[in-house]
Every structure is written in structure tokens, then in C-alpha cells.
Rosetta silent file (secondary structure, phi, psi, omega in degrees, C-alpha in Angstrom):
SEQUENCE: MNTLVAGDKAPLFSLQDQNGQTIDLCELLKKQQVLVYFYPKAMTPGCIIQAEHLRDQKAALAKLNTISVGISPDPVKKLKNFEIKKELNFTLLSDEDHQIADEFGVWGLKKFMGKEYDGIHRLSFLISQDGTIKHVFNKFKTKEHHQVVIDFLTENQ
SCORE:     score description
SCORE:     0.000 S_00000001
   1 L     0.000  134.802  165.921   60.242   46.163  125.742 S_00000001
   2 L  -119.593   90.583  178.109   61.760   43.333  123.430 S_00000001
   3 L   -74.578  129.577  161.761   61.952   44.773  119.862 S_00000001
   4 L   -48.180  160.666  165.131   62.227   42.286  117.278 S_00000001
   5 L  -120.321  151.104  155.771   65.351   42.649  114.941 S_00000001
   6 L    -9.737  115.630  151.514   66.599   42.228  111.546 S_00000001
   7 L   119.787  -36.149 -172.186   66.832   38.472  110.727 S_00000001
   8 L   -77.790  155.084 -161.639   63.922   37.335  113.226 S_00000001
   9 E   -77.429  151.894  170.437   60.575   35.691  111.919 S_00000001
  10 L   -76.548  123.371  175.509   57.990   38.196  111.928 S_00000001
  11 L   -67.857  146.869 -177.647   54.632   37.013  113.886 S_00000001
  12 L   -87.633  119.704  156.173   52.043   36.010  111.511 S_00000001
  13 L   -98.484  160.254  164.409   48.687   38.131  112.286 S_00000001
  14 E  -139.047  132.973  177.044   45.272   38.657  111.461 S_00000001
  15 E  -148.125  155.615  169.511   43.747   41.859  112.405 S_00000001
  16 E   -80.160  146.722 -171.669   40.749   43.827  111.198 S_00000001
  17 E   -86.504 -171.666  178.073   41.168   46.377  108.723 S_00000001
  18 L   -81.155  -11.927  163.709   39.479   49.859  108.513 S_00000001
  19 L  -117.970   34.337  172.398   36.602   48.365  106.889 S_00000001
  20 L    73.741   26.257 -173.081   36.055   45.367  109.302 S_00000001
  21 L  -105.256  140.875  168.282   37.843   42.690  106.754 S_00000001
  22 E   -99.819  113.936  167.345   40.423   40.490  108.524 S_00000001
  23 E   -80.475  110.921  173.092   43.918   40.723  106.872 S_00000001
  24 E   -60.655  141.140  160.982   46.416   38.033  107.198 S_00000001
  25 H   -70.322  -33.363 -179.171   49.952   39.033  107.043 S_00000001
  26 H   -58.269  -39.142  162.985   50.829   35.739  105.256 S_00000001
  27 H   -42.944  -53.351  172.729   48.359   36.686  102.607 S_00000001
  28 H   -50.722  -40.680 -177.799   49.977   39.839  102.141 S_00000001
  29 L   -75.054   -9.845 -167.994   53.630   38.337  101.756 S_00000001
  30 L   -84.344  -12.179 -178.407   52.398   36.082   99.104 S_00000001
  31 L  -113.279  -41.453 -176.421   52.376   39.198   96.668 S_00000001
  32 L  -167.525 -170.938  173.165   55.217   41.232   97.889 S_00000001
  33 E   -76.653  154.449  166.945   57.206   42.706  100.936 S_00000001
  34 E  -114.647  132.341  161.429   55.295   44.581  103.639 S_00000001
  35 E  -102.784  108.402  167.794   56.253   47.450  105.698 S_00000001
  36 E   -77.929  136.452 -173.180   54.411   47.238  109.061 S_00000001
  37 E  -135.432  119.091  173.047   54.460   50.578  110.408 S_00000001
  38 E   -83.413  110.477  178.757   53.508   51.032  114.048 S_00000001
  39 L  -142.171  163.580 -156.163   51.917   54.151  115.195 S_00000001
  40 L   -91.179  -13.880 -173.601   50.316   55.489  118.353 S_00000001
  41 L  -176.784  122.319  177.366   46.899   57.263  117.562 S_00000001
  42 L   -56.989  161.827  176.874   44.931   58.049  114.294 S_00000001
  43 L    28.482   46.072  168.891   44.287   61.820  113.488 S_00000001
  44 L  -119.030  177.771 -154.670   47.063   63.121  115.566 S_00000001
  45 H   -76.943  -32.106  175.122   49.474   65.504  114.199 S_00000001
  46 H   -73.165  -28.897  177.623   52.652   62.926  113.677 S_00000001
  47 H   -88.813   -0.089  170.911   50.706   60.153  112.554 S_00000001
  48 H   -91.319  -42.649  179.310   48.855   62.071  110.157 S_00000001
  49 H   -62.916  -44.397  176.988   51.988   63.682  108.810 S_00000001
  50 H   -74.868  -32.307  167.882   53.531   60.224  108.398 S_00000001
  51 H   -72.207  -46.602 -166.018   50.353   58.361  107.006 S_00000001
  52 H   -70.827  -34.407  171.717   49.694   61.357  104.211 S_00000001
  53 H   -55.351  -39.430  179.371   53.705   60.737  103.223 S_00000001
  54 H   -74.379  -40.611  166.052   53.184   56.888  103.024 S_00000001
  55 H   -48.365  -77.501 -177.212   49.977   57.748  100.853 S_00000001
  56 H   -36.653  -41.228 -178.576   51.773   59.991   98.578 S_00000001
  57 H   -85.716    4.606  176.650   54.482   57.304   98.206 S_00000001
  58 H   -45.268  -55.533  173.625   52.282   54.318   97.282 S_00000001
  59 H   -61.219  -36.385 -177.480   53.566   54.054   93.834 S_00000001
  60 H   -61.287  -31.441 -153.863   56.991   54.729   94.654 S_00000001
  61 H   -96.984  -33.060  160.811   56.990   52.008   97.165 S_00000001
  62 H   -49.043  -48.830 -178.368   55.120   49.582   94.739 S_00000001
  63 L   -68.328  -15.414 -173.779   57.947   49.937   92.162 S_00000001
  64 L  -115.538   36.561  175.109   60.380   48.752   94.894 S_00000001
  65 L    68.551   12.534 -174.808   58.106   45.503   95.535 S_00000001
  66 E  -124.523  151.710  175.900   56.549   46.850   98.750 S_00000001
  67 E  -117.062  146.047  165.445   53.084   47.752  100.664 S_00000001
  68 E  -110.325  137.024 -177.304   52.670   49.691  103.833 S_00000001
  69 E  -122.271  141.118  166.409   50.325   48.406  106.468 S_00000001
  70 E  -113.221  136.604  175.078   49.656   50.667  109.502 S_00000001
  71 E  -115.565  130.031  165.462   48.859   49.380  113.146 S_00000001
  72 E  -138.806  161.870  171.896   47.480   51.266  115.779 S_00000001
  73 L   -84.709   29.432 -172.865   45.267   50.376  118.955 S_00000001
  74 L   -89.076  146.059  171.930   42.898   52.441  117.691 S_00000001
  75 L   -60.966  158.930 -163.619   38.969   50.724  116.783 S_00000001
  76 H   -87.376  -18.334  161.407   38.308   50.163  113.134 S_00000001
  77 H   -54.837  -54.853  166.492   35.670   52.839  113.262 S_00000001
  78 H   -43.592  -55.253  166.812   38.393   55.400  114.070 S_00000001
  79 H   -50.862  -47.719 -179.987   40.516   53.906  111.267 S_00000001
  80 H   -66.542  -31.621  164.649   37.953   54.359  108.638 S_00000001
  81 H   -50.998  -68.415 -174.315   37.340   57.886  109.844 S_00000001
  82 H   -65.906  -20.180  144.269   40.973   58.420  109.562 S_00000001
  83 H   -37.381  -66.808  173.254   41.033   56.843  105.970 S_00000001
  84 H   -59.887  -43.394 -168.244   38.257   59.036  104.717 S_00000001
  85 H   -71.594  -65.577 -127.972   39.505   62.458  106.306 S_00000001
  86 L  -117.990    1.215  172.913   43.576   62.052  105.328 S_00000001
  87 L    47.924   35.570 -170.053   42.299   60.056  101.957 S_00000001
  88 L   -69.355  149.067  176.807   44.692   57.288  102.948 S_00000001
  89 L  -124.963    4.025 -166.764   45.141   54.391  100.175 S_00000001
  90 L  -122.648  155.758  174.372   46.614   51.931  101.938 S_00000001
  91 L   -66.506  143.171 -174.776   45.579   49.383  104.692 S_00000001
  92 E  -119.122  144.496 -173.210   45.301   50.547  108.505 S_00000001
  93 E  -129.821  136.126 -174.837   44.947   47.503  110.995 S_00000001
  94 E   -90.827  106.194  168.253   43.095   47.928  114.568 S_00000001
  95 L  -111.927   67.016  168.268   45.397   46.173  117.228 S_00000001
  96 L   -26.396  -62.157 -160.524   42.767   47.211  120.505 S_00000001
  97 L  -122.204   67.922  163.154   44.467   45.114  122.803 S_00000001
  98 L    20.214   40.612  177.989   47.983   45.773  121.548 S_00000001
  99 H   -66.361  -46.814 -148.695   48.786   41.709  121.217 S_00000001
 100 H   -91.824  -23.680  167.307   50.457   42.267  118.035 S_00000001
 101 H   -46.326  -46.410 -165.156   52.463   45.620  119.296 S_00000001
 102 H   -83.256  -29.017  172.016   53.669   43.208  122.165 S_00000001
 103 H   -66.765  -51.346  178.179   54.843   40.337  119.655 S_00000001
 104 H   -56.422  -36.930 -174.036   56.716   42.990  117.919 S_00000001
 105 L    84.951   40.330  174.420   57.983   44.484  120.854 S_00000001
 106 L   -99.380  -15.870 -171.999   56.588   48.012  120.291 S_00000001
 107 E   -92.399  135.092 -168.631   54.383   48.401  123.265 S_00000001
 108 E  -175.695 -177.775  171.254   56.182   49.949  126.319 S_00000001
 109 E   -77.254  170.749 -175.091   56.421   52.816  128.629 S_00000001
 110 E  -168.899  148.458 -171.704   56.701   55.989  127.184 S_00000001
 111 E  -124.854  131.156 -152.364   57.100   59.678  128.495 S_00000001
 112 E  -159.321   93.158  174.584   55.243   62.778  127.434 S_00000001
 113 L    56.027   54.721  142.433   55.030   66.203  129.412 S_00000001
 114 L    93.645  -14.009 -172.646   56.108   64.578  132.365 S_00000001
 115 E  -111.726  148.769  170.196   53.693   61.884  132.272 S_00000001
 116 E  -110.469  132.297  172.625   54.215   57.922  131.941 S_00000001
 117 E  -140.598  172.808  167.471   52.167   55.569  130.194 S_00000001
 118 E   -89.435  161.637 -177.902   52.147   52.617  128.136 S_00000001
 119 E   171.850  176.447  179.611   51.711   52.991  124.523 S_00000001
 120 E   -87.209  126.694 -176.355   53.017   52.242  120.917 S_00000001
 121 L   -97.172  144.720  171.926   56.628   53.379  120.079 S_00000001
 122 L   -79.340  104.125 -168.379   56.983   54.220  116.402 S_00000001
 123 L  -126.869  166.702  178.641   58.774   51.679  114.702 S_00000001
 124 E  -138.041  167.154  168.158   58.470   50.060  111.349 S_00000001
 125 E  -120.597  123.475  169.353   59.363   46.689  110.145 S_00000001
 126 E  -104.132  103.649 -178.044   60.455   45.551  106.616 S_00000001
 127 E  -104.913  128.542 -172.972   59.178   42.039  106.535 S_00000001
 128 L   -88.990  164.264 -175.186   60.324   40.032  103.380 S_00000001
 129 L   -63.839  -15.634 -179.795   58.197   37.619  101.502 S_00000001
 130 L   -74.783  -29.412 -170.613   59.677   34.853  103.284 S_00000001
 131 L   111.179   -9.906 -179.421   58.383   36.147  106.698 S_00000001
 132 E   -81.697  160.341  172.392   61.618   37.590  108.063 S_00000001
 133 E   -92.106  109.301 -165.556   62.181   40.874  109.336 S_00000001
 134 E   -83.269  -50.643 -169.250   64.609   42.355  106.732 S_00000001
 135 E  -129.843  139.147  167.774   65.094   46.075  108.339 S_00000001
 136 L  -114.354  106.248 -164.668   63.970   47.722  111.368 S_00000001
 137 L  -109.565  120.486 -172.279   63.390   51.106  111.067 S_00000001
 138 L  -129.343   17.697 -171.719   63.720   52.860  114.623 S_00000001
 139 L  -146.587  105.365 -178.952   65.675   56.060  114.089 S_00000001
 140 L  -175.543  137.243 -179.820   63.716   58.761  111.987 S_00000001
 141 L   -83.322  152.605  171.144   61.755   61.902  112.319 S_00000001
 142 H   -27.220  -72.919 -175.505   58.265   61.593  111.550 S_00000001
 143 H   -61.477  -11.611 -174.631   58.118   63.645  108.539 S_00000001
 144 H  -112.320    6.736 -168.859   61.055   61.927  107.138 S_00000001
 145 H   -75.559  -31.683  167.749   60.196   58.087  107.448 S_00000001
 146 H   -51.078  -41.698  177.506   58.751   57.753  103.809 S_00000001
 147 H   -79.062  -40.505  171.396   62.092   58.615  102.607 S_00000001
 148 H   -44.790  -32.924 -176.449   64.181   56.818  105.121 S_00000001
 149 H   -97.799   -9.477 -174.048   62.273   53.498  103.868 S_00000001
 150 H   -95.881   -8.929 -172.447   62.067   54.348  100.278 S_00000001
 151 H   -86.483  -69.178 -173.466   66.447   55.214  100.554 S_00000001
 152 H   -52.373  -53.682 -173.549   66.751   51.600  102.246 S_00000001
 153 H   -60.350  -45.322 -159.896   64.810   50.084   99.525 S_00000001
 154 H   -70.899  -12.943 -172.807   66.547   51.569   96.626 S_00000001
 155 H  -104.073  -15.117  178.936   69.831   51.061   98.009 S_00000001
 156 L  -120.453   38.889 -179.475   69.113   47.331   99.019 S_00000001
 157 L   -73.339    0.000    0.000   67.122   46.024   95.925 S_00000001
């Protein structure tokens, strides 16, 4: 796994969202900076907590000129279900072939309960409007992710 770092250019991607619409990173960046957060699987405990906190902090993030975009290998239909059940208010993107996860360097070997498998590592990238990665969030507890992001944004306005 060769994870992108601050200062790298973010891969410009186009992926389908939970509504089947194509979302382009370059279009999002025209309006504000983007927090791209990768999560392993919709409707799992850690992913629910992380998404709910980002949902609840949408206004605080907006005041800091930032929107959240979640990316997982889940199909569009599952993302829609996640959005509805958890009343999410931000974009979820489907990366079923994990091509974008590979480009960001977040797809790789994982270990859980004695098993090894390939999957998404839970990392977030703050991408500035010029397409440069401003910060990589790689050390956080899932339930504190939103606060780590907001603290960084507040300190680095």
C-alpha cells in the first residue's frame, strides 16, 4: 500500500453516488475543499458511527468551507439504503472495483480476528480546492474522526 500524503495531487475521480448520479471531484472542488473519507462497509458499527457524526457536523464543516464525501466498495443500492436508514445528508460514492481506493493507497492487506484479507483502510484526505491533498487523517478512533477533522480545520483556517 502506497498511501498518498499531504502535498500530493489527489486523483481526480468520477464515481456514482447513492442516487446513481455521477459525481466528479473536480466539480466539487470548484465550490469548497473536500474531505474524502474511505470506509470499509456500509451499515457496519464503525462505519455507522463515523457517518452519523459527519452527518451531525455537516453545518460545522460547511462553516469551515468543507464538505464530506464517503467512499466504499459498496454498490449504489447499498449506499442508498445506508443513506435512508441513517438519515445521511452527504454524498456516498461507490468504488466497487476499488480503483479509486487503490489510487489513494487505502486498499490493502487487513487482519481481523486472525484472518487476512484485502480491503479499505479507514483513512481520510482533506483536498484543497486546487486539488492538492492538504492533510491525511490516519490516526483517529472512529467515534472521534469528526472532531479530529474539525479541530484540524479550525486550527488551520
